[in-house]
């Protein structure tokens, strides 16, 4: 759950987003019920993990009916892309950014469809060219585990089936996406190296992006309180939290109690440790309490939307500017990703120009002069300090 020193947004094959969009729900992720929920306003920022939400929010809502569109919407080297495929892809793409079809004004829906269709066309073209690449079952399993935060297999399976899919279909989609990734990497190999001079030049020109705010490291034990809990149940939860706080203050091991008693789903793996975080990353009640505490302090139970937290501050960091030596590994990776994105776009453009592709989708209306870029359509975001 560590916040990376350099936060990057990269564009990957759309198939993996579609295959795993159902797995992005907090019922499957090993999420921290402390971090702020992702909203449309902050969905472009990478948080350590999204906040826990009710398990009932399983599958994203279907895209509402838009302009009249022919079916199939495109034919790519003989393979059809159906309107249903386009709707599913748009829904998955929006869900990845914490948005839904309702967030798109009707006059912009055709533009959104066209953007997603280009991704689907590129995917079809790359999928055909990567079909012979072998991906092992272990690679598929590792990717699935990474996207689900290591959640138990039965929990993952249940969430997939709740969405109307099957584990086998999801694994097939992951395998296809890994083939695409492997093929693309082979095509751009040798074209995306970054030199020390390039990293130093970027660092000097972007000093403001390497400033880190004050941060706190804390652990917590959560006694969860459902949103619809009755007053008497809330009282019992508060008493339980107070009893745990008393045990910690008498000297019992915080990490051990977190593993045994915390109702944070990730506690058994991290012993309640939330790593370093900025003040704005946490729900307000939690941040306000933690920021008033000194290293080693134990709080009384703190109530938030998730329940009662017993907080232990384990470290603090003052604001700082990250030096080049510390930032360099992540900076090099960021610049390499930037170069890779350019090369991939050139690769796809070249393939697209020579392929037999028929598009039946009406073109998007021109955007007003000076209008805002579509969210997620621009270049990868610049790196930020820890």
CSV table of N, CA, C and O in Angstrom, one decimal, residues 32 50 52 68 77 98 109 159 169 174 179 185 195 209 225 230 244 246 317 348 350 355:
chain,number,residue,atom,x,y,z
A,32,UNK,N,-8.0,-0.6,2.0
A,32,UNK,CA,-7.9,-0.1,3.3
A,32,UNK,C,-9.1,0.8,3.6
A,32,UNK,O,-9.3,1.8,2.9
A,50,UNK,N,-8.2,2.3,-3.1
A,50,UNK,CA,-9.5,2.9,-3.0
A,50,UNK,C,-10.1,2.6,-1.6
A,50,UNK,O,-9.8,1.6,-1.0
A,52,UNK,N,-13.0,1.3,1.0
A,52,UNK,CA,-13.9,0.2,0.9
A,52,UNK,C,-15.4,0.7,0.7
A,52,UNK,O,-15.8,1.7,1.2
A,68,UNK,N,-28.3,6.6,-32.7
A,68,UNK,CA,-28.5,5.4,-33.6
A,68,UNK,C,-27.2,5.0,-34.2
A,68,UNK,O,-26.6,5.8,-34.9
A,77,UNK,N,-10.2,-6.5,-40.5
A,77,UNK,CA,-9.6,-7.7,-41.2
A,77,UNK,C,-10.5,-8.9,-41.1
A,77,UNK,O,-10.1,-10.0,-40.8
A,98,UNK,N,-13.6,5.5,-12.3
A,98,UNK,CA,-14.6,5.9,-11.3
A,98,UNK,C,-15.8,6.6,-11.8
A,98,UNK,O,-16.4,7.3,-11.1
A,109,UNK,N,-21.4,11.6,-26.2
A,109,UNK,CA,-21.4,10.2,-26.2
A,109,UNK,C,-20.8,9.6,-27.5
A,109,UNK,O,-20.0,8.7,-27.4
A,159,UNK,N,-17.2,-12.9,-6.9
A,159,UNK,CA,-17.5,-11.5,-7.5
A,159,UNK,C,-17.6,-11.6,-9.0
A,159,UNK,O,-18.4,-10.9,-9.6
A,169,UNK,N,-13.5,-17.4,-18.5
A,169,UNK,CA,-13.6,-16.3,-19.4
A,169,UNK,C,-12.6,-15.2,-19.0
A,169,UNK,O,-11.9,-14.6,-19.9
A,174,UNK,N,-7.4,-12.3,-19.8
A,174,UNK,CA,-6.1,-11.9,-19.3
A,174,UNK,C,-5.0,-12.5,-20.2
A,174,UNK,O,-4.0,-11.8,-20.5
A,179,UNK,N,-0.6,-11.6,-24.1
A,179,UNK,CA,0.0,-11.9,-25.5
A,179,UNK,C,0.2,-10.5,-26.1
A,179,UNK,O,1.2,-10.3,-26.7
A,185,UNK,N,5.8,-5.2,-26.6
A,185,UNK,CA,7.1,-5.0,-26.0
A,185,UNK,C,8.2,-5.4,-27.0
A,185,UNK,O,9.3,-4.8,-27.1
A,195,UNK,N,18.4,7.9,-21.0
A,195,UNK,CA,19.8,8.2,-20.6
A,195,UNK,C,19.8,8.9,-19.2
A,195,UNK,O,18.8,9.6,-18.9
A,209,UNK,N,7.7,19.2,-9.2
A,209,UNK,CA,7.1,17.9,-9.1
A,209,UNK,C,7.8,17.0,-8.2
A,209,UNK,O,7.4,15.8,-8.0
A,225,UNK,N,-18.3,-0.4,11.6
A,225,UNK,CA,-19.7,-0.1,12.0
A,225,UNK,C,-20.5,0.1,10.7
A,225,UNK,O,-20.2,1.0,9.9
A,230,UNK,N,-27.8,0.0,14.1
A,230,UNK,CA,-28.7,0.6,15.1
A,230,UNK,C,-27.9,1.3,16.2
A,230,UNK,O,-26.8,0.8,16.5
A,244,UNK,N,-10.0,-2.5,23.2
A,244,UNK,CA,-8.8,-2.8,22.4
A,244,UNK,C,-7.8,-1.6,22.7
A,244,UNK,O,-6.6,-1.9,22.9
A,246,UNK,N,-7.5,0.2,25.2
A,246,UNK,CA,-6.9,0.0,26.6
A,246,UNK,C,-5.9,-1.1,26.6
A,246,UNK,O,-4.8,-0.9,27.3
A,317,UNK,N,7.3,12.4,8.5
A,317,UNK,CA,8.3,13.0,7.6
A,317,UNK,C,7.9,14.4,7.4
A,317,UNK,O,6.8,14.7,7.0
A,348,UNK,N,0.9,1.3,-33.7
A,348,UNK,CA,-0.5,1.1,-34.0
A,348,UNK,C,-1.0,1.9,-35.2
A,348,UNK,O,-1.7,1.4,-36.1
A,350,UNK,N,0.8,2.7,-37.7
A,350,UNK,CA,1.4,2.1,-38.9
A,350,UNK,C,0.6,0.8,-39.3
A,350,UNK,O,0.3,0.6,-40.5
A,355,UNK,N,-4.0,-1.9,-42.7
A,355,UNK,CA,-4.9,-3.0,-42.5
A,355,UNK,C,-6.3,-2.7,-43.2
A,355,UNK,O,-6.6,-1.5,-43.5
